[in-house]
Short mmCIF file of C-alpha atoms and ligand atoms in Angstrom, two decimals:
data_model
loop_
_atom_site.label_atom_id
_atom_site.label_comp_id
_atom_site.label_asym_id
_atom_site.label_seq_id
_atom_site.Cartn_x
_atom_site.Cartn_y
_atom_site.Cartn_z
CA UNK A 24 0.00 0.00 0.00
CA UNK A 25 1.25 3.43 -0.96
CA UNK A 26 2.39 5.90 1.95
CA UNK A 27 0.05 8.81 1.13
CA UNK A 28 -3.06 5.66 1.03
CA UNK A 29 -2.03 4.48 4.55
CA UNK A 30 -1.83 7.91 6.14
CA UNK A 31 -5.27 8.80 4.48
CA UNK A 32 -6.38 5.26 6.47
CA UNK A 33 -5.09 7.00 9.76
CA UNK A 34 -6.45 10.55 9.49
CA UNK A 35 -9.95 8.93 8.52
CA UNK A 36 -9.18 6.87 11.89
CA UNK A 37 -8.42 9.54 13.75
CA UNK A 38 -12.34 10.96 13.05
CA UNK A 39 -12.85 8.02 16.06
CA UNK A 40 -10.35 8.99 18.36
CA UNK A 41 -11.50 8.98 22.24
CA UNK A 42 -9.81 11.90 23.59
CA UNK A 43 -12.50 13.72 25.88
CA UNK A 44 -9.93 14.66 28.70
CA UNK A 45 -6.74 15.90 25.99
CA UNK A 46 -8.50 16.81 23.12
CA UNK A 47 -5.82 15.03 21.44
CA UNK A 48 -6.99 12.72 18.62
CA UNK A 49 -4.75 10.06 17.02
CA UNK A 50 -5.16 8.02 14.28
CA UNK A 51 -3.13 5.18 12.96
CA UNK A 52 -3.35 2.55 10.60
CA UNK A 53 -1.12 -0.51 9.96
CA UNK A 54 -0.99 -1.95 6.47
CA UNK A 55 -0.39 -5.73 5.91
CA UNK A 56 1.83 -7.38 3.20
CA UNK A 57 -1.52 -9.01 2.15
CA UNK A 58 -3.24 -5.50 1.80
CA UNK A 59 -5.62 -5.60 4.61
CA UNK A 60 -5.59 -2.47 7.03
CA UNK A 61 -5.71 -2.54 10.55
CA UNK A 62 -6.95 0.84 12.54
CA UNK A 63 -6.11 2.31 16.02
CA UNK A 64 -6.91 5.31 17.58
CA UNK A 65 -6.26 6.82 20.73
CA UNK A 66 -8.85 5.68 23.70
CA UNK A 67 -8.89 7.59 26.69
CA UNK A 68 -10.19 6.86 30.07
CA UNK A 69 -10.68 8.88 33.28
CA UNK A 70 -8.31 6.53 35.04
CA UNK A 71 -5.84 8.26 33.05
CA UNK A 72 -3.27 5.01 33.32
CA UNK A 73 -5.70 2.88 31.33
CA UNK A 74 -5.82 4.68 28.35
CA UNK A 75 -4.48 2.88 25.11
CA UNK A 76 -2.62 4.80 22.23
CA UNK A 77 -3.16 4.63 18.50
CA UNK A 78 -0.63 2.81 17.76
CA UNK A 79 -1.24 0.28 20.42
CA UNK A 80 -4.67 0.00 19.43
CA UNK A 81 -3.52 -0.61 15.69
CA UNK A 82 -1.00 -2.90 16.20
CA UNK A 83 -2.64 -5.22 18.93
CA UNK A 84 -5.50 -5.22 16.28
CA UNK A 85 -3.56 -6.63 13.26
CA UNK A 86 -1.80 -9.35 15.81
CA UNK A 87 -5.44 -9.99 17.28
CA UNK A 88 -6.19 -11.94 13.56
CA UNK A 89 -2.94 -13.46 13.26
CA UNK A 90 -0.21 -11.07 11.41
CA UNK A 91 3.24 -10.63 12.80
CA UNK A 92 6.01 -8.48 12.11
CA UNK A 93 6.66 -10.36 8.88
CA UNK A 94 3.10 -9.78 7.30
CA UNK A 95 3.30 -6.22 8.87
CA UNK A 96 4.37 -3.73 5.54
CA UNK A 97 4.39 -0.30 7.59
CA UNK A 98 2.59 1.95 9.87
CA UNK A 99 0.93 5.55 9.65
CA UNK A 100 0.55 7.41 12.81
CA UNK A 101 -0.80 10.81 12.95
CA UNK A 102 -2.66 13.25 15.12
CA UNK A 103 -3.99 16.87 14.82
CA UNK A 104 -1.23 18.41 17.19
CA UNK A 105 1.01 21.26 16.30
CA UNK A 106 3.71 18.73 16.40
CA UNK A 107 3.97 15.61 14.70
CA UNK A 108 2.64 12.53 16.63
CA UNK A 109 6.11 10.93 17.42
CA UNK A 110 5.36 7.65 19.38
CA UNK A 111 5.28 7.60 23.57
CA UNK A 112 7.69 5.15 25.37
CA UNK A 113 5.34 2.97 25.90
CA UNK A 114 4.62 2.47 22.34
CA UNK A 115 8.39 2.50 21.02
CA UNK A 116 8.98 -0.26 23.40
CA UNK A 117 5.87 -2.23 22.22
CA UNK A 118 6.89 -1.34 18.86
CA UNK A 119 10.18 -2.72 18.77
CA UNK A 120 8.83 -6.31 19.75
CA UNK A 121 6.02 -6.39 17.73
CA UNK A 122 7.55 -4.60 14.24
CA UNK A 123 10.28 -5.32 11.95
CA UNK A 124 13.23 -3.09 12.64
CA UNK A 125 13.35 -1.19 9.56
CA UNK A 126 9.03 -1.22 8.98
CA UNK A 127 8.39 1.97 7.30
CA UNK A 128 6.50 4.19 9.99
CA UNK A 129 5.42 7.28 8.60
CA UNK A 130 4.60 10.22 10.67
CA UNK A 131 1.90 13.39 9.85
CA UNK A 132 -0.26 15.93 11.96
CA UNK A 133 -1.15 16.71 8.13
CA UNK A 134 1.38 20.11 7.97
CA UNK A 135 4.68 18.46 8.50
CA UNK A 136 5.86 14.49 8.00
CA UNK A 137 8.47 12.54 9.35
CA UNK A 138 9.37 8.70 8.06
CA UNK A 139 11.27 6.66 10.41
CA UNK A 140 11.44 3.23 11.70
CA UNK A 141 11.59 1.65 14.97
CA UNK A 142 15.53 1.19 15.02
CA UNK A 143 15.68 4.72 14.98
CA UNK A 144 12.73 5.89 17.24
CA UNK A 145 14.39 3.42 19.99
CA UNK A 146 17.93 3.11 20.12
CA UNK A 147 19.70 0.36 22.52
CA UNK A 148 16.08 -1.74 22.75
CA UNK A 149 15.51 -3.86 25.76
CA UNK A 150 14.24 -7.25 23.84
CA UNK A 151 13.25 -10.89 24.19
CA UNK A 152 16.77 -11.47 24.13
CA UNK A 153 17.46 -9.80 27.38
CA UNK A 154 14.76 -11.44 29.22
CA UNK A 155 14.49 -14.94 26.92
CA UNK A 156 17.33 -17.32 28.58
ZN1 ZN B 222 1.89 5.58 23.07
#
């Protein structure tokens, strides 16, 4: 799937962002090698530590039927900030498991874009390996 296709998928995503507290919608949307497309958005929750981020959402959705970072093409993640959405901790470390290291991930708050990948988002990435023995 063509870049400008997948972040159209994760603005019109972002129309369902649940964001009543920040007023900070996110959309995202995870193409697969076999051209499905997986959506997240940000969902918000007034115990503010169980809220789940776009990207999250997006990701946990496409592993939910059964693709893994080798049927995962790339991911769009964008937001109507004055900054682009760059992904939260949380999310890079999730991210780094659950992606391929060099998965396109494109970046847009629809005024400025920024493509990346997870190798460079997270440098010196606590993995399986550490914790795997
Ligand atoms: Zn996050």
């Amino acid at each position: 799937m063509k870049r400008e296709e997948l972040l159209k998928e994760a603005f019109q995503a972002m129309e369902n962002s649940y964001a009543p507290y920040s007023n900070y919608h996110v959309g995202a949307a995870i193409a697969t090698t076999d051209g499905r497309v997986f959506r997240g958005v940000n969902v918000e929750n007034a115990s503010f530590g169980a809220t789940n981020c776009a990207e999250r959402s997006a990701v946990f959705a496409a592993y939910s039927y059964g693709y893994r970072k080798d049927t995962i093409e790339a991911l769009a993640i964008v937001s109507d900030g004055p900054r682009i959405a760059a992904p939260c901790g949380i999310c890079r470390q999730v991210l780094s498991e659950l992606l391929q290291q060099q998965t396109p991930i494109y970046l847009s708050n629809g005024k400025e874009e920024v493509d990346t990948n997870i190798a460079e988002l997270l440098p010196m990435q606590f993995t399986e390996e550490d914790v795997n023995r």
